[in-house]
Amino acid sequence: MEDNAPLDREDAQLIEVRTAAIPHVVPTLRTIVADIAMRQDFDLDAVEDLRMAVDEACSMLLPSSADGKLTCVFSWIEGRIEVTVSVVADTPDHGDDTGLSWQLLTALATSARRTVTPADGRYLSRVQLVRESEVAHP
């Protein structure tokens, strides 16, 4: 099965969390991204935006988890944080990319994309977020 694709640079930091696909774990994932953002000197608004973006990404994917598992990869370097949330789904349907949740997600991140890839008779459904610091990119 295809894994999440973090930053390609060798000097990027990386944390991968594999957990149950249940709402109770989302606050932990929000805390992890907030801690990374604060350590990378993101401003408080960007930290909160990242928290909410992770929450939205998880909320979009949790219901479609076929095996009850969720993977979240956090990678960061020099004012850039990437978060990739993924689940294995039974169907390639990945929801409405024009809905309110997607609109909110794209407003909170510098960029966001959603992909579905065939994987061992099922589908790897993935949301990838990128947030860049205003300091890193004036």
GROMACS .gro file of C-alpha atoms in nm, residues 15-121:
model
  107
   15ILE     CA    1   0.635   1.275   1.282
   16GLU     CA    2   0.400   0.997   1.173
   17VAL     CA    3   0.101   0.900   1.386
   18ARG     CA    4  -0.101   0.586   1.315
   19THR     CA    5  -0.411   0.564   1.526
   20ALA     CA    6  -0.771   0.453   1.544
   21ALA     CA    7  -1.004   0.646   1.313
   22ILE     CA    8  -1.217   0.784   1.595
   23PRO     CA    9  -1.303   1.144   1.686
   24HIS     CA   10  -1.135   1.110   2.027
   25VAL     CA   11  -0.786   1.123   1.871
   26VAL     CA   12  -0.840   1.445   1.676
   27PRO     CA   13  -0.755   1.677   1.971
   28THR     CA   14  -0.419   1.499   2.005
   29LEU     CA   15  -0.343   1.554   1.636
   30ARG     CA   16  -0.445   1.919   1.670
   31THR     CA   17  -0.207   1.955   1.965
   32ILE     CA   18   0.082   1.801   1.770
   33VAL     CA   19   0.043   2.041   1.477
   34ALA     CA   20   0.008   2.338   1.712
   35ASP     CA   21   0.327   2.241   1.894
   36ILE     CA   22   0.518   2.206   1.567
   37ALA     CA   23   0.389   2.543   1.444
   38MET     CA   24   0.481   2.720   1.770
   39ARG     CA   25   0.831   2.572   1.763
   40GLN     CA   26   0.865   2.697   1.405
   41ASP     CA   27   0.769   3.049   1.518
   42PHE     CA   28   0.437   3.062   1.334
   43ASP     CA   29   0.217   3.344   1.462
   44LEU     CA   30  -0.079   3.261   1.685
   45ASP     CA   31  -0.333   3.300   1.404
   46ALA     CA   32  -0.142   3.053   1.186
   47VAL     CA   33  -0.118   2.807   1.478
   48GLU     CA   34  -0.495   2.821   1.526
   49ASP     CA   35  -0.554   2.792   1.151
   50LEU     CA   36  -0.344   2.476   1.144
   51ARG     CA   37  -0.536   2.330   1.438
   52MET     CA   38  -0.865   2.389   1.262
   53ALA     CA   39  -0.732   2.260   0.929
   54VAL     CA   40  -0.622   1.931   1.088
   55ASP     CA   41  -0.962   1.906   1.254
   56GLU     CA   42  -1.140   1.957   0.920
   57ALA     CA   43  -0.916   1.709   0.736
   58CYS     CA   44  -0.979   1.442   0.998
   59SER     CA   45  -1.352   1.513   1.002
   60MET     CA   46  -1.364   1.466   0.625
   61LEU     CA   47  -1.182   1.133   0.632
   62LEU     CA   48  -1.288   0.960   0.956
   63PRO     CA   49  -1.629   0.844   0.827
   64SER     CA   50  -1.477   0.669   0.524
   65SER     CA   51  -1.215   0.463   0.711
   66ALA     CA   52  -1.275   0.100   0.611
   67ASP     CA   53  -1.023  -0.055   0.849
   68GLY     CA   54  -1.073   0.174   1.148
   69LYS     CA   55  -0.729   0.331   1.111
   70LEU     CA   56  -0.607   0.683   1.038
   71THR     CA   57  -0.254   0.796   0.955
   72CYS     CA   58  -0.133   1.152   1.001
   73VAL     CA   59   0.212   1.263   0.886
   74PHE     CA   60   0.351   1.598   0.997
   75SER     CA   61   0.664   1.724   0.821
   76TRP     CA   62   0.826   2.064   0.849
   77ILE     CA   63   1.125   2.273   0.752
   78GLU     CA   64   1.211   2.643   0.738
   79GLY     CA   65   0.867   2.798   0.788
   80ARG     CA   66   0.672   2.531   0.602
   81ILE     CA   67   0.453   2.264   0.758
   82GLU     CA   68   0.291   1.983   0.563
   83VAL     CA   69   0.023   1.762   0.713
   84THR     CA   70  -0.106   1.455   0.532
   85VAL     CA   71  -0.406   1.273   0.676
   86SER     CA   72  -0.512   0.944   0.520
   87VAL     CA   73  -0.745   0.650   0.560
   88VAL     CA   74  -0.812   0.335   0.362
   89ALA     CA   75  -1.163   0.351   0.215
   90ASP     CA   76  -1.386   0.096   0.044
   91THR     CA   77  -1.493   0.334  -0.233
   92PRO     CA   78  -1.314   0.600  -0.439
   93ASP     CA   79  -1.581   0.856  -0.350
   94HIS     CA   80  -1.401   1.133  -0.167
   95GLY     CA   81  -1.683   1.371  -0.101
   96ASP     CA   82  -1.761   1.715  -0.226
   97ASP     CA   83  -1.462   1.941  -0.288
   98THR     CA   84  -1.696   2.238  -0.317
   99GLY     CA   85  -1.867   2.194   0.021
  100LEU     CA   86  -1.830   2.412   0.327
  101SER     CA   87  -1.571   2.184   0.493
  102TRP     CA   88  -1.346   2.195   0.188
  103GLN     CA   89  -1.387   2.571   0.153
  104LEU     CA   90  -1.290   2.616   0.518
  105LEU     CA   91  -0.993   2.384   0.480
  106THR     CA   92  -0.858   2.569   0.177
  107ALA     CA   93  -0.901   2.903   0.355
  108LEU     CA   94  -0.700   2.782   0.655
  109ALA     CA   95  -0.404   2.638   0.462
  110THR     CA   96  -0.163   2.788   0.211
  111SER     CA   97  -0.263   2.498  -0.012
  112ALA     CA   98  -0.470   2.182   0.019
  113ARG     CA   99  -0.544   1.889  -0.204
  114ARG     CA  100  -0.739   1.569  -0.179
  115THR     CA  101  -0.645   1.251  -0.362
  116VAL     CA  102  -0.775   0.897  -0.388
  117THR     CA  103  -0.539   0.621  -0.500
  118PRO     CA  104  -0.623   0.254  -0.561
  119ALA     CA  105  -0.452   0.035  -0.301
  120ASP     CA  106  -0.488  -0.343  -0.264
  121GLY     CA  107  -0.852  -0.356  -0.374
   0.00000   0.00000   0.00000
